[in-house]
Each structure stands twice: as structure tokens, then as C-alpha cells.
PDB file of C-alpha atoms in Angstrom:
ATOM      1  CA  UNK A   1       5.150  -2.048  31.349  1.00 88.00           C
ATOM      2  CA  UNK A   2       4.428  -1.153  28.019  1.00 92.00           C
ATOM      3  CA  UNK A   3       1.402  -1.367  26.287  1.00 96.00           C
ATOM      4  CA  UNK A   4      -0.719  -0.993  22.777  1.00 97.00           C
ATOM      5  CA  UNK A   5      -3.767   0.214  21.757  1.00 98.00           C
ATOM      6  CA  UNK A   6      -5.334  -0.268  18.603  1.00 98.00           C
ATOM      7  CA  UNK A   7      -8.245   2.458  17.066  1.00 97.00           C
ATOM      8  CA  UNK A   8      -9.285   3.378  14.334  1.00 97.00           C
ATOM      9  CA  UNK A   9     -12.984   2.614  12.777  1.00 97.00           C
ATOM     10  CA  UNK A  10     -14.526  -0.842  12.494  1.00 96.00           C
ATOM     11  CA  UNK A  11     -16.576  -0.785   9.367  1.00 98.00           C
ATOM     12  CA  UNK A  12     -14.995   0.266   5.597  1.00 98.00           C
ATOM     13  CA  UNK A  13     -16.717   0.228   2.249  1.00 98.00           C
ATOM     14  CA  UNK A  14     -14.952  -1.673  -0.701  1.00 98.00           C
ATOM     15  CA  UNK A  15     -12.716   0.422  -2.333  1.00 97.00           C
ATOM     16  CA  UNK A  16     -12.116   2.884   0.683  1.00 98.00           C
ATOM     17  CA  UNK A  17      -9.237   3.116   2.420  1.00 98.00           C
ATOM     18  CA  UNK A  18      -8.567   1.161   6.019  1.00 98.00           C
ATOM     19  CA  UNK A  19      -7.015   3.496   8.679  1.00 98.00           C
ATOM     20  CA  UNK A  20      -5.381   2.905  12.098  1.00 98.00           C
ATOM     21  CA  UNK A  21      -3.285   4.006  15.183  1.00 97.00           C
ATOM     22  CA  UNK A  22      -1.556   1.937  17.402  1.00 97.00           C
ATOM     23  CA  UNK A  23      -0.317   3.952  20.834  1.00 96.00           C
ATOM     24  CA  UNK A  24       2.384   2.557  22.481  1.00 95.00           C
ATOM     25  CA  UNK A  25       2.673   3.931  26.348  1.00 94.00           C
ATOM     26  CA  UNK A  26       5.084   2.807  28.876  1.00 91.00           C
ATOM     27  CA  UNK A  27       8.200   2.761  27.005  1.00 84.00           C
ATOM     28  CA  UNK A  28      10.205   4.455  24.525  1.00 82.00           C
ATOM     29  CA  UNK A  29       9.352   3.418  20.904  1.00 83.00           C
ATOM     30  CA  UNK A  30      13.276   3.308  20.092  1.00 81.00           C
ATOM     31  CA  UNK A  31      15.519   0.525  19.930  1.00 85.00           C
ATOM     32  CA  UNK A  32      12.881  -1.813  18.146  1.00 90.00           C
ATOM     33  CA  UNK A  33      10.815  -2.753  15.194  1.00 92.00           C
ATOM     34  CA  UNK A  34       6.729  -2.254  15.500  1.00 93.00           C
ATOM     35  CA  UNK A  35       4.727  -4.522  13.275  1.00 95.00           C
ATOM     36  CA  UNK A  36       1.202  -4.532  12.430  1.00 97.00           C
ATOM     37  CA  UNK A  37      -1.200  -8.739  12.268  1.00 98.00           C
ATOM     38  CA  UNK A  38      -4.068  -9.424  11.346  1.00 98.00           C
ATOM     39  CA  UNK A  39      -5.959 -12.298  11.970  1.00 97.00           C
ATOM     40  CA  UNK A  40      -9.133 -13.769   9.706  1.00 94.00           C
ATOM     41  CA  UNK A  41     -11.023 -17.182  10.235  1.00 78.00           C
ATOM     42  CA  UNK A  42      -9.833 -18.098   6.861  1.00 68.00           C
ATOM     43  CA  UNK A  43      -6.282 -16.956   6.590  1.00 72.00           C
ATOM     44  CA  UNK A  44      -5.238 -17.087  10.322  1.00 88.00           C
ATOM     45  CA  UNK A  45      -2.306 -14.957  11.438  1.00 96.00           C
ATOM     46  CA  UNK A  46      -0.992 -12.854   9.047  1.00 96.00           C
ATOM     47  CA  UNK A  47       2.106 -10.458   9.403  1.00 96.00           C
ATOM     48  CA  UNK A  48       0.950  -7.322   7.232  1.00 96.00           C
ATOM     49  CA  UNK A  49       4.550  -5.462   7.981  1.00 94.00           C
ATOM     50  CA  UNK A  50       6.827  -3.540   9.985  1.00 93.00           C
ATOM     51  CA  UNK A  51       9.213  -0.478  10.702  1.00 87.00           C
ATOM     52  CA  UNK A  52      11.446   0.709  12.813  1.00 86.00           C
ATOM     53  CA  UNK A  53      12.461   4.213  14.575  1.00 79.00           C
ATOM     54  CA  UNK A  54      15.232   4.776  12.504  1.00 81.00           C
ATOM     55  CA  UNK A  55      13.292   4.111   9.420  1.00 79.00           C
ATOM     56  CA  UNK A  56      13.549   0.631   7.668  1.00 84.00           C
ATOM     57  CA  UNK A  57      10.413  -0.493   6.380  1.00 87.00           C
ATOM     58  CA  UNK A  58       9.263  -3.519   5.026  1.00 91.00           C
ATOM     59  CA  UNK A  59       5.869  -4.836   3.975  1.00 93.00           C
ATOM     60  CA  UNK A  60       4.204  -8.297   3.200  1.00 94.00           C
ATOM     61  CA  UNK A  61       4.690  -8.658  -0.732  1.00 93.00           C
ATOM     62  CA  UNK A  62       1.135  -9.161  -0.948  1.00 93.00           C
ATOM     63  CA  UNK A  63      -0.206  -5.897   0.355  1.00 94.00           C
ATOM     64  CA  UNK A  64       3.072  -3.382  -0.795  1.00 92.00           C
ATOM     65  CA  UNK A  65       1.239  -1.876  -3.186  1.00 95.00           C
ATOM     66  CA  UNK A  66      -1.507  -1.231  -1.031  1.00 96.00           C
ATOM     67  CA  UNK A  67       0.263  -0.295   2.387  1.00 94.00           C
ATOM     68  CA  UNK A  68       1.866   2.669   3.748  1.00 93.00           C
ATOM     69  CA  UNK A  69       3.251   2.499   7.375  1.00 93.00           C
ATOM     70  CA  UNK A  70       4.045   6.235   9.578  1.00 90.00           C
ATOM     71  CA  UNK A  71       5.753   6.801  12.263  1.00 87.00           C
ATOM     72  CA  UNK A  72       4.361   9.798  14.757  1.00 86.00           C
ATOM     73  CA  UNK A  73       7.106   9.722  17.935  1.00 83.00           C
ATOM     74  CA  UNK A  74       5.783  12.921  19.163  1.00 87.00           C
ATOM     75  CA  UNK A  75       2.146  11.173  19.905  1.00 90.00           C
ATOM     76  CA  UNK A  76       4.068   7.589  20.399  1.00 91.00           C
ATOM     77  CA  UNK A  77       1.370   6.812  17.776  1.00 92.00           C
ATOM     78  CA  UNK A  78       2.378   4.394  14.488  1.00 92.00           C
ATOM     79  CA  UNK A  79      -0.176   3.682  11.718  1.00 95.00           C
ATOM     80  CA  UNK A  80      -1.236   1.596   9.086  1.00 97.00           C
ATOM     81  CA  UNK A  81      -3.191   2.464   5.913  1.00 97.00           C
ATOM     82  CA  UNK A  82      -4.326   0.025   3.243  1.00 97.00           C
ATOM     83  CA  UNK A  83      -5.893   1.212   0.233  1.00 97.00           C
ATOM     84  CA  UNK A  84      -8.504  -0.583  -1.726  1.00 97.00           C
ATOM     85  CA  UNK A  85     -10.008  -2.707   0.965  1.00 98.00           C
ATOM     86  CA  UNK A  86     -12.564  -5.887  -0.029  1.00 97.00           C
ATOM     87  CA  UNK A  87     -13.704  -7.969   2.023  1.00 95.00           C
ATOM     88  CA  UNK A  88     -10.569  -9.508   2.130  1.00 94.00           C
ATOM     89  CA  UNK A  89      -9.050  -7.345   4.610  1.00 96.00           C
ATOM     90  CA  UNK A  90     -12.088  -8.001   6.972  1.00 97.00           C
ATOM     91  CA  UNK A  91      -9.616  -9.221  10.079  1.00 97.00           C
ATOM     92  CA  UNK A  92      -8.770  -8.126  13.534  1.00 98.00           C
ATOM     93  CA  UNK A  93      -5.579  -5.776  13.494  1.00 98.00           C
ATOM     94  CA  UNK A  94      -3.196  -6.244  16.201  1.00 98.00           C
ATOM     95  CA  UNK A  95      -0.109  -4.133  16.286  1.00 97.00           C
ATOM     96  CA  UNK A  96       2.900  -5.590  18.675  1.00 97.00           C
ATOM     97  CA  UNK A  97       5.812  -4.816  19.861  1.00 95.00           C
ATOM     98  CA  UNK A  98       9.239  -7.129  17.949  1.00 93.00           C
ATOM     99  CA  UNK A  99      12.626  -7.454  18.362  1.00 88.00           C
ATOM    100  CA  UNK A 100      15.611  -5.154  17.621  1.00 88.00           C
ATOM    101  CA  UNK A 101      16.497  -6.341  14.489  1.00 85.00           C
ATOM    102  CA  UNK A 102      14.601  -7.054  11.026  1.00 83.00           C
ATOM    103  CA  UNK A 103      14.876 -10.835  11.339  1.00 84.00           C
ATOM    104  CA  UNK A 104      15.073 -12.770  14.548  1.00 85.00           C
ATOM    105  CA  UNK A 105      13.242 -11.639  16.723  1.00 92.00           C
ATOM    106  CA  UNK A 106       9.626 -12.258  18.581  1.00 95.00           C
ATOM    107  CA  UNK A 107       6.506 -10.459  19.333  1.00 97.00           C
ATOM    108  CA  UNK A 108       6.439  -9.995  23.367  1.00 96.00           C
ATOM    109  CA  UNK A 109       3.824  -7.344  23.393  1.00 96.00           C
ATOM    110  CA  UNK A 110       0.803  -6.850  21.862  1.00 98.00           C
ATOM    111  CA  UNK A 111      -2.441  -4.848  21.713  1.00 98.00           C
ATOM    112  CA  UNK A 112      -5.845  -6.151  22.310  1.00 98.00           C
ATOM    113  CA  UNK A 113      -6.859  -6.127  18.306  1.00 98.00           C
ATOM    114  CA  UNK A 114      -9.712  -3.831  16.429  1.00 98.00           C
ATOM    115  CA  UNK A 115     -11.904  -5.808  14.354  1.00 97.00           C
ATOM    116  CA  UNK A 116     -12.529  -4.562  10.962  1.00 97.00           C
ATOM    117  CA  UNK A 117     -15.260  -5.193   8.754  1.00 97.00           C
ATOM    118  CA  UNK A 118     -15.013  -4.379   4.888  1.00 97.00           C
ATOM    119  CA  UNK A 119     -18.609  -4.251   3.768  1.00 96.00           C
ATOM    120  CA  UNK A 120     -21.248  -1.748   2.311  1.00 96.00           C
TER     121      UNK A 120
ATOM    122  CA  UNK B   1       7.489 -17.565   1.367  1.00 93.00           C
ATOM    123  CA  UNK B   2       8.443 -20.138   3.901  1.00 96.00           C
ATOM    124  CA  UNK B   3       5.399 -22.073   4.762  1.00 97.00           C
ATOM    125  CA  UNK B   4       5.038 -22.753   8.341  1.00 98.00           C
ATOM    126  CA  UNK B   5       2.835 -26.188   9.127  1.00 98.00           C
ATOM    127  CA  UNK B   6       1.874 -27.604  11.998  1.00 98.00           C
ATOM    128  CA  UNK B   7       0.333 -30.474  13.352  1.00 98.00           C
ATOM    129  CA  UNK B   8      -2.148 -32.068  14.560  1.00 97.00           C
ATOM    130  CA  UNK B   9      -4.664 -29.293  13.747  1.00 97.00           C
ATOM    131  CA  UNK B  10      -6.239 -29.643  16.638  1.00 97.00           C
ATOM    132  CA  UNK B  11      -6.191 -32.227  19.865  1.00 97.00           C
ATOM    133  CA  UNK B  12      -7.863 -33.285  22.839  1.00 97.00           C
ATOM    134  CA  UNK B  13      -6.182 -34.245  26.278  1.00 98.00           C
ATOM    135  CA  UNK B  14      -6.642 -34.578  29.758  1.00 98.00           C
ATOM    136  CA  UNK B  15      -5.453 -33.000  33.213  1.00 97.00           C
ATOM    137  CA  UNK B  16      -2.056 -34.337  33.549  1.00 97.00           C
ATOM    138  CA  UNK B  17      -1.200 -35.269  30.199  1.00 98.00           C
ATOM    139  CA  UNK B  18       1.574 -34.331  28.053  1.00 98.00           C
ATOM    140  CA  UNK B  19       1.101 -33.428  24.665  1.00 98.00           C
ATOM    141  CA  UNK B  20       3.254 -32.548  21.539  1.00 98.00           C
ATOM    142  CA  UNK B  21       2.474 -29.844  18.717  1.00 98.00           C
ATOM    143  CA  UNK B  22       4.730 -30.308  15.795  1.00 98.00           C
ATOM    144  CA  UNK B  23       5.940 -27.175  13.430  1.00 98.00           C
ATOM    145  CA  UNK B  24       7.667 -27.472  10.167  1.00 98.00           C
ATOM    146  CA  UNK B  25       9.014 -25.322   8.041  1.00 98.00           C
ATOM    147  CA  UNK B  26       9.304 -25.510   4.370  1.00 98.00           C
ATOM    148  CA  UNK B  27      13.439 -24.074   4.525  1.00 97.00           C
ATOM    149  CA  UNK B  28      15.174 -23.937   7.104  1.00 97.00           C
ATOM    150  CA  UNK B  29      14.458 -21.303   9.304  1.00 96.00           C
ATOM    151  CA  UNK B  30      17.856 -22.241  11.628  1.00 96.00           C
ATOM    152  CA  UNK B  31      16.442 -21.265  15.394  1.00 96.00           C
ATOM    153  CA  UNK B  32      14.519 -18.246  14.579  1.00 97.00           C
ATOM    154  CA  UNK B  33      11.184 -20.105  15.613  1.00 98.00           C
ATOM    155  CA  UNK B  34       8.841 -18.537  18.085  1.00 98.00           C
ATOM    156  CA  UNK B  35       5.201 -19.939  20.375  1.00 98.00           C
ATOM    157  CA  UNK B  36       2.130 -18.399  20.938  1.00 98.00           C
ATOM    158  CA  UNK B  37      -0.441 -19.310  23.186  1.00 98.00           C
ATOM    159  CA  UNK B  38      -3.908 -17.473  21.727  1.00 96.00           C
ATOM    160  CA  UNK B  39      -7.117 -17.610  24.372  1.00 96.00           C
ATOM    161  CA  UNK B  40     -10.598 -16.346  22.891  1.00 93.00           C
ATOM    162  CA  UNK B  41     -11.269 -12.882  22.262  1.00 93.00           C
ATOM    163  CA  UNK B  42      -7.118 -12.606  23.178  1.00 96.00           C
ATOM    164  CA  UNK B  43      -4.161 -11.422  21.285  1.00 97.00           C
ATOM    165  CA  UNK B  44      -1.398 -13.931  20.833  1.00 97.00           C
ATOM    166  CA  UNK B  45       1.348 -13.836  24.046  1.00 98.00           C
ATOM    167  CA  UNK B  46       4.854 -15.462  23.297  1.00 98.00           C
ATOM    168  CA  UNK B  47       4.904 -18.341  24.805  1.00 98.00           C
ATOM    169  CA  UNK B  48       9.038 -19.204  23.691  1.00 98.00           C
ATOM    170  CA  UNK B  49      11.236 -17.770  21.514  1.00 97.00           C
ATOM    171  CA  UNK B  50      14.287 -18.811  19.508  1.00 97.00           C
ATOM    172  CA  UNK B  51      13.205 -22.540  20.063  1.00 97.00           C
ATOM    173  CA  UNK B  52      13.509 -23.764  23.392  1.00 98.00           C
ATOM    174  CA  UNK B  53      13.562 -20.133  25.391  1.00 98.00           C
ATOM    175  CA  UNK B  54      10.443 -19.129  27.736  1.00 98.00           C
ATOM    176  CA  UNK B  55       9.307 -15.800  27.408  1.00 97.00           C
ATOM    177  CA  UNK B  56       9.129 -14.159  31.209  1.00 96.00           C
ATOM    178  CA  UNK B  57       6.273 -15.330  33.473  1.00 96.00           C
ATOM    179  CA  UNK B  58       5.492 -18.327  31.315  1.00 98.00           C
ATOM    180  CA  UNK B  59       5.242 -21.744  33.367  1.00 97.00           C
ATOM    181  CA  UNK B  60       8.120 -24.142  33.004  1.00 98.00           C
ATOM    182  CA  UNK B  61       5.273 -26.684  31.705  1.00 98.00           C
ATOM    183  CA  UNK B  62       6.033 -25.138  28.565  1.00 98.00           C
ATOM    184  CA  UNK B  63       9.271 -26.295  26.512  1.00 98.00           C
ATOM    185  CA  UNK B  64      10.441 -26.019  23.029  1.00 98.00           C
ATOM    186  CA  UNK B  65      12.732 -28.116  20.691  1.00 98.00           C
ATOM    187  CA  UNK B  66      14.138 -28.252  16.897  1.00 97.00           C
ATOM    188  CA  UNK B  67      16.193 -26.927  14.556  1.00 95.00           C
ATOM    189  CA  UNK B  68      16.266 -25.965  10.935  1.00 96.00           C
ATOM    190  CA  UNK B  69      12.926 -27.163  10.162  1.00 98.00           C
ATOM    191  CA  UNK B  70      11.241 -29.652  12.254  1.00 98.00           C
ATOM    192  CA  UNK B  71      10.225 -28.263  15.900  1.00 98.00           C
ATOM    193  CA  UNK B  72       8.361 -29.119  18.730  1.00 98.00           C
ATOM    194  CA  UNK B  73       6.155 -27.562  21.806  1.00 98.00           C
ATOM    195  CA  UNK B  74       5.686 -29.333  24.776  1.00 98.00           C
ATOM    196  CA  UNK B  75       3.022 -28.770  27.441  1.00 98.00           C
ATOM    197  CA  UNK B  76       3.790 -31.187  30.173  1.00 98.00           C
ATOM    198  CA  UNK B  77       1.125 -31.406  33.060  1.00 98.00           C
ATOM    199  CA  UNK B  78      -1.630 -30.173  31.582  1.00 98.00           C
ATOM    200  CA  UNK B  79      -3.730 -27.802  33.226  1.00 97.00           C
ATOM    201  CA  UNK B  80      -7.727 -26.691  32.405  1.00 97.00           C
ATOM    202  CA  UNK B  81      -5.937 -23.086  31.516  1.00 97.00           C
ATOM    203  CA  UNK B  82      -3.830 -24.477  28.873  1.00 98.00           C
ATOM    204  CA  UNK B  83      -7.028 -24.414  26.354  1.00 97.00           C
ATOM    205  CA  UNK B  84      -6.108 -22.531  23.693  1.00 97.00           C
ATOM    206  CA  UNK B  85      -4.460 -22.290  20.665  1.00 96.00           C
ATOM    207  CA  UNK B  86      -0.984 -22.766  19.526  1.00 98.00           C
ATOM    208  CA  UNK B  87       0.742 -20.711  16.782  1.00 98.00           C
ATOM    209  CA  UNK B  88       4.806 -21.285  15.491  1.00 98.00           C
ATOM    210  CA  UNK B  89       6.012 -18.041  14.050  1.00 98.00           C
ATOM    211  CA  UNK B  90       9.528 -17.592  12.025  1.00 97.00           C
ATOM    212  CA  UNK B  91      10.957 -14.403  11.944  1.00 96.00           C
ATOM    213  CA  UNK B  92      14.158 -16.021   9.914  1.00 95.00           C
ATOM    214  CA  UNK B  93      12.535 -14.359   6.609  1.00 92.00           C
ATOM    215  CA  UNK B  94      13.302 -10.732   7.264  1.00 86.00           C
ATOM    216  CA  UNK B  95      11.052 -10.302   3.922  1.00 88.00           C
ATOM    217  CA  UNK B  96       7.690 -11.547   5.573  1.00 93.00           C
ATOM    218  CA  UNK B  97       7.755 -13.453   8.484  1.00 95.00           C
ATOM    219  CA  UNK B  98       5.243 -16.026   8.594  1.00 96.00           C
ATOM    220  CA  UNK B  99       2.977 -18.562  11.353  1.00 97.00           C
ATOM    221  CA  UNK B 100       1.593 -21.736  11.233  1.00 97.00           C
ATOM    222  CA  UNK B 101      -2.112 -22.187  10.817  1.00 96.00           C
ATOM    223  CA  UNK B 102      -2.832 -23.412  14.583  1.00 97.00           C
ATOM    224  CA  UNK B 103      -3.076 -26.139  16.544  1.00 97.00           C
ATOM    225  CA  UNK B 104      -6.364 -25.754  18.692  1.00 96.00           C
ATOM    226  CA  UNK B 105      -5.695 -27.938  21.620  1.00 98.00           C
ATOM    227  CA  UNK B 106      -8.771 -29.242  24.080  1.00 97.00           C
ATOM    228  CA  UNK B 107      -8.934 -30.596  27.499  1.00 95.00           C
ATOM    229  CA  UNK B 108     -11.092 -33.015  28.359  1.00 92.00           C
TER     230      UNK B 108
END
């Protein structure tokens, strides 16, 4: 059965830089694409972006410039950093599990989320 | 961006009932249309993918119809556990895949 795990730290200053590690255990992370969510009262779900093993990348237009997805297969570990945070990017983060394509597909496993607060 | 919509926003119902959630899409998204079922303090689980198909374990209460851009979930029977809320998700837009806002459904 595989499973997620979010971590990373829950509170960010404006301006800093928003960190975290999803570990996947149970399976191999081959074969399909890893995304990252978040999910805010006022925006509700929001797909930030995803990769796969063999590289292809993409990001939500709105945060491209502020994103950077790595892979770490050795730890099973992927990550997400955004850059710049306000309190905008106050959310809880899932990370999931897709399909084995870049369109098409569905999220059919999923971590438990990290909340993040952007704040001073 | 496709825009992802559903409707009603939110809904009450009781034991036994059967109720509809609407999704629409603002293009066509063909059948690449996927259902969430989101509990409190939960991540989202897939409820049915690619329109009408039910993800493993999930009870055959559940079905889903549409294509192109007008869908529908179906919860037939309700139970008390069915309180939650409702999310369509298209994954046609490789570029940024996108959900509908929710539909928080109530029983009474």
C-alpha cells in the first residue's frame, strides 16, 4: 500500500522561502507523475504542479516563477519550494500520487496535508 | 484555464435520499473528469475517475455521468457517512489541471 507524508515547517515569514518533502513508502516512485495541492478557505483546491521520474515537469502558470520541484529517488523523497511566500500561500499542502501520463489521469493516493502559515 | 463549476454549492438531504451534484466545465474536457469525497481534517480520496468509473473500495452508491462538459455525481441511498464534500477535478489540461469549488453536502 503506498503511502505519503508531508513535512516540512508550518510557519514562514513574507518574503522567505516555503520548503517541503513528501515521502512516498510502499511502492516504487516510477511509472507515474507526483503532484503537489494545496488547499485555502478562499481559493479551495488548487493544483500547484507536478513531475515525473523520468523528468517532465510542469507547474501552475501562476506560481512558475516562484516554484521549483526535485526529485530525490534515493530517499523516495520529492519536494516543493516556493519563493516569496505572502500570505497567500497560507494553505494545507498535500502531495498525491497521479496517473501515468501528463493529462488524464486521477489522484488515488494522497498524504494527510501540512498546514502552512505565511505570517511574521 | 478551464474553469470547473459546480452546483448546488452546498445541500441538505436525508437517510435514503438520492441526490445530484452537477460539474461543468468551461471547454470540453472530453471524459477526463474525476470525484472526490473530502471529510474534515481529511485529504481528498477519489471517489470516480474518467466519469462514471469507481475508484477501488468505493460503494456502488456512488455513480458518475457526462461528457464534454456537463457531468454528474450520484449518491443514491444516502448514508450519515456520506457528509462531506464533493470536488470534480479535470486532468484534460495537461497545463494545469483544475477542480471545482465544492459542493458541501449535509444530512439531515
Amino acid at each position: 500500500q503506498v503511502q505519503l507524508q508531508e513535512s516540512g515547517p508550518r510557519l514562514v515569514k513574507p518574503s522567505e522561502t516555503l520548503s517541503l518533502t513528501c515521502t512516498v513508502s510502499g511502492d516504487s516512485m516510477g511509472r507515474y507523475f507526483w503532484s503537489w495541492i494545496r488547499q485555502s478557505p478562499g481559493k479551495g483546491l488548487e493544483w500547484i504542479g507536478h513531475f515525473s521520474y523520468v523528468g517532465t515537469t510542469r507547474f501552475s502558470p501562476s506560481l512558475k516563477s516562484r516554484g521549483t520541484m526535485v526529485l530525490d529517488p534515493s530517499k523516495s523523497q520529492f519536494s516543493l519550494t516556493l519563493t516569496s511566500v505572502t500570505s497567500a500561500d497560507t494553505a494545507v499542502y498535500f502531495c498525491a500520487r497521479g496517473g501515468q501520463q501528463s493529462y488524464g489521469g486521477w489522484f488515488d493516493r494522497w498524504g494527510p496535508g501540512t498546514p502552512v502559515t505565511v505570517s511574521s | 484555464d478551464i474553469q470547473m463549476t459546480q452546483s448546488p454549492s452546498s445541500l441538505s438531504a436525508y437517510v435514503g435520499d438520492r441526490v445530484n451534484i452537477t460539474c461543468r466545465a468551461s471547454q470540453s474536457v472530453f471524459t477526463y473528469l474525476n470525484w472526490y469525497q473530502q471529510k474534515p481534517g481529511r485529504a481528498p480520496q477519489v471517489l470516480i475517475f474518467r466519469v462514471s468509473t469507481l475508484h477501488s473500495g468505493v460503494s456502488s452508491r456512488f455513480s458518475g455521468s457526462g461528457s464534454g462538459t456537463d457531468f454528474t455525481l450520484t449518491i443514491s441511498n444516502l448514508q450519515p457517512e456520506d457528509c462531506a464534500i464533493y470536488f470534480c477535478q479535470q486532468t484534460y489540461s495537461e497545463l494545469l489541471y483544475t477542480f471545482g469549488q465544492g459542493t458541501k453536502l449535509e444530512i439531515k
